[in-house]
XYZ file of C-alpha atoms in Angstrom:
229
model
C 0.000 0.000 0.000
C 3.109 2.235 0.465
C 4.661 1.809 -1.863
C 1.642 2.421 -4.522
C 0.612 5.534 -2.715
C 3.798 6.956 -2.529
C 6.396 5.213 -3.577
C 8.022 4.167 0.169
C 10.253 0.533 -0.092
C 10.761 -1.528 2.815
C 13.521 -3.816 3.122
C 14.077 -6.114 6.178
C 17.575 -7.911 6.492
C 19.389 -9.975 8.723
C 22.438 -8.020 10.594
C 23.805 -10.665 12.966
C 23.317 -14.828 14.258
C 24.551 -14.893 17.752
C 27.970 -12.997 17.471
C 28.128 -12.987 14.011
C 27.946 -9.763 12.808
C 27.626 -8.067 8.835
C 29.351 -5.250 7.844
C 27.071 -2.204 7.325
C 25.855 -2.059 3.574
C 26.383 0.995 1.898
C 23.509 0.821 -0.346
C 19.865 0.417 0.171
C 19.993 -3.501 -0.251
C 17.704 -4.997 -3.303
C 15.350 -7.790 -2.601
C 17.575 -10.245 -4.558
C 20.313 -9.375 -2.239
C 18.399 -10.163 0.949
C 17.060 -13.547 -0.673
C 20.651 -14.986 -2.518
C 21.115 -16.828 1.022
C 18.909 -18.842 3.000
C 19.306 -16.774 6.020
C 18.445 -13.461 4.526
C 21.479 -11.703 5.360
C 23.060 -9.517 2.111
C 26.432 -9.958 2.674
C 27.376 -13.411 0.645
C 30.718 -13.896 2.652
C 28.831 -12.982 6.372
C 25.705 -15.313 5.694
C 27.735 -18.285 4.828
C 29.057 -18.367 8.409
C 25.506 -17.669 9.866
C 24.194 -20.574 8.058
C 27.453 -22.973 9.327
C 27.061 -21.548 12.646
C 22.890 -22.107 12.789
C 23.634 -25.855 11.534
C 26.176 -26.503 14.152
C 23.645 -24.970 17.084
C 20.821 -27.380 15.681
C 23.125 -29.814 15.741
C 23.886 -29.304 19.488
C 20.060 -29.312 20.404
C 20.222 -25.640 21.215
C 19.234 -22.209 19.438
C 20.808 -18.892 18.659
C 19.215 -15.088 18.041
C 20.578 -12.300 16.503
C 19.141 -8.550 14.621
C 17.229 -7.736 11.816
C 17.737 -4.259 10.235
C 15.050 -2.848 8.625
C 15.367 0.317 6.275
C 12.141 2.252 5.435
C 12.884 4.687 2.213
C 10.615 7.564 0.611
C 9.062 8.303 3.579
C 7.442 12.038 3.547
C 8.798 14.322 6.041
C 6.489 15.308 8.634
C 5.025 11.891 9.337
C 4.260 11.326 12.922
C 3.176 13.250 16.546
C 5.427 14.573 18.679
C 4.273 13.133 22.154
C 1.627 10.106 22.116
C 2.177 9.116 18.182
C 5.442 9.648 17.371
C 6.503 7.681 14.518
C 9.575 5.608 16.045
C 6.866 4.254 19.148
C 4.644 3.452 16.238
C 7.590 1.601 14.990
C 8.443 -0.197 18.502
C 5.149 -1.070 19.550
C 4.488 -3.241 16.007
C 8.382 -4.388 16.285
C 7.528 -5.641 19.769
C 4.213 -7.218 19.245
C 6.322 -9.995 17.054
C 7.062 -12.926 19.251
C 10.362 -13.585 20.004
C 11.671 -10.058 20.129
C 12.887 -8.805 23.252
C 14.502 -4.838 21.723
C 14.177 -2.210 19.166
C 16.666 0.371 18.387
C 16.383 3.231 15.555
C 19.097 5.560 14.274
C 22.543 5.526 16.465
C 20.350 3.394 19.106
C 21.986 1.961 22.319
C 25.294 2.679 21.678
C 24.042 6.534 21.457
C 24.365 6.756 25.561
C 27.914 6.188 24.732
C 28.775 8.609 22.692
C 28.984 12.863 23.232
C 26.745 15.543 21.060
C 28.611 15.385 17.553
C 28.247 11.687 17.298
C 24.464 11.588 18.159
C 22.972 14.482 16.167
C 21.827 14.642 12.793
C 23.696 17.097 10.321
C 21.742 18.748 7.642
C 22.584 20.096 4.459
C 21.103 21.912 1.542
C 20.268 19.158 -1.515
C 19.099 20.457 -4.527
C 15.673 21.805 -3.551
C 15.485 20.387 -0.242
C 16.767 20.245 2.925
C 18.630 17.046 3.419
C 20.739 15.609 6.478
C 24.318 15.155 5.949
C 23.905 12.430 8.549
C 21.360 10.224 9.941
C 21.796 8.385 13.377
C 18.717 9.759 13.928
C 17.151 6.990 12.252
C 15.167 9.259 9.841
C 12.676 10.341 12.910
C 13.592 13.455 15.187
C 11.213 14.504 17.531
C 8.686 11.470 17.363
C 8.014 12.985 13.273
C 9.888 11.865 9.922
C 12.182 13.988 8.371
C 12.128 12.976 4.970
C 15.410 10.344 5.449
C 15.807 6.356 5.220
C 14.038 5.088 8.086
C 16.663 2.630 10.155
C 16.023 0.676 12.804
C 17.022 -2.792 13.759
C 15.032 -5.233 16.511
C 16.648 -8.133 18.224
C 15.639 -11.462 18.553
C 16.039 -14.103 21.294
C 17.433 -17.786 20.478
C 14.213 -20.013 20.797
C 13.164 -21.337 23.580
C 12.150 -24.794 23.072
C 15.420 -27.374 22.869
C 16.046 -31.182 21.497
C 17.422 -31.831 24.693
C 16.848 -32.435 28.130
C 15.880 -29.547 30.802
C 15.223 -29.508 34.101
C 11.742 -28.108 35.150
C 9.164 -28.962 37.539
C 5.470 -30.831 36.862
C 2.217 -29.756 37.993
C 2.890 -30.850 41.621
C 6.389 -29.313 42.071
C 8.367 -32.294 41.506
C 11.102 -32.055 39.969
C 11.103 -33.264 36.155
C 12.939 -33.237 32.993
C 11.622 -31.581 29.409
C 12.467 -32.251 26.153
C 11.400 -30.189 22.683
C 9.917 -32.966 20.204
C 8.998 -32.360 16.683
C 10.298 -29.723 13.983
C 11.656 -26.048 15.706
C 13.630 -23.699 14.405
C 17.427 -23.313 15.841
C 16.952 -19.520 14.781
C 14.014 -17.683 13.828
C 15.428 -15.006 12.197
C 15.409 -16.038 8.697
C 11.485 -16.688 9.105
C 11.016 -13.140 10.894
C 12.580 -11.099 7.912
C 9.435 -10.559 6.103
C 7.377 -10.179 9.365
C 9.579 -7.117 10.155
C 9.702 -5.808 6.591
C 5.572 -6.053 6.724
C 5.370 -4.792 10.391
C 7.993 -2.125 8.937
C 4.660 -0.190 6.939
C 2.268 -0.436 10.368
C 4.195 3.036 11.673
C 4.577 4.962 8.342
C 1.334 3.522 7.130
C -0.478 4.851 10.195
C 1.102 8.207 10.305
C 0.132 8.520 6.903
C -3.690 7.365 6.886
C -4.121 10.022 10.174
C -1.742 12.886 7.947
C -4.381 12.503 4.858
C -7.531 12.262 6.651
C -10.315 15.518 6.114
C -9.486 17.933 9.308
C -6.563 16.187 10.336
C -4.200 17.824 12.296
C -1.466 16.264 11.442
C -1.709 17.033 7.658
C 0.151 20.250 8.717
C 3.364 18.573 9.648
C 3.377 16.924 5.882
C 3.136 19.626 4.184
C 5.469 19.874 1.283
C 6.568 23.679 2.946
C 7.890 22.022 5.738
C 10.272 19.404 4.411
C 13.307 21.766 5.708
């Protein structure tokens, strides 16, 4: 829907499989990119480790998580509320409604406490007839509104919880007892999460934009074209 009413692409990647990591792409990845591997991860070279690593964990019984990156592109400036709708708690709320995720981080994210001012901010710049941002670690969203850059945020995922081998747990009395996954699970759910998050990715924009365009709305002042700087 976003993409025919406005031309806004979604594309939902994996970053890292338990402490493997990809390098940051450069480019907006394509669709082919993400799909080449069967963990969904762009980076040829980084993906055929995951996929080693995720056969060697199912192997052992046991699970792994990791991140998926998401980048949300052609988003309008002036998307968003600034208190009880902004745009990146939008963003969290459907990120976190996915089972299995346990964070969400947008622009410079947790590694922002970190850091000092210059590192954190968002630069802007003049481009062509618009005002563009010579950086963006704010993730495309300052003040809880869009600013007309690639949406990034990233959401992490925890290993699964049901294992091929033994656990201790207790019964229904309080006795002490031993459990044991059965049946077909997934040693990482990641790869099966990537178009969840990339369809989830819309639910923020996608809202923001139905409230921006409705008759009366308030919020059709903040996307105004005359307020893209």
């Amino acid at each position: 829907m976003l993409h025919v009413a406005g031309g806004v692409e979604i594309r939902a990647f994996v970053t890292r499989v338990h402490d493997l990591e990809a390098p940051p792409p450069d480019h907006f990845p394509t669709l082919e990119e993400v799909e080449a591997s069967s963990v969904r991860c762009p980076d040829a070279a980084t993906a055929a480790r995951m996929i080693e690593r995720i056969k060697a964990v199912r192997a052992e019984g046991d699970s792994v998580g990791g991140l998926i990156e998401c980048r949300v592109r052609g988003v309008p400036a002036g998307l968003g509320e600034p208190v009880f709708d902004r745009l990146e708690a939008d963003l969290a709320k459907a990120m976190l409604s996915l089972p299995a995720t346990k964070g969400f981080e947008i622009g410079s994210g947790f590694p922002a406490p970190c850091s000092r001012v210059p590192s954190t901010t968002t630069s802007s710049r003049i481009a062509k007839v618009r005002c563009a941002r010579g950086t963006n670690r704010s993730g495309g969203v300052q003040g809880g509104i869009s600013n007309g850059e690639e949406i990034c945020f990233r959401v992490a995922f925890k290993p699964t919880a049901t294992l091929l081998r033994r656990q201790e747990t207790v019964d229904v009395h309080g006795q002490p007892a031993e459990l044991m996954g059965r049946g077909r699970h997934d040693p990482c759910v990641l790869p099966r999460a990537v178009p969840i998050v990339a369809a989830m990715g819309g639910a923020g924009p996608g809202r923001s934009l139905d409230c921006a365009t409705r008759p009366g709305s308030a919020a059709r002042s903040n996307s105004d074209p005359a307020l893209l700087c």
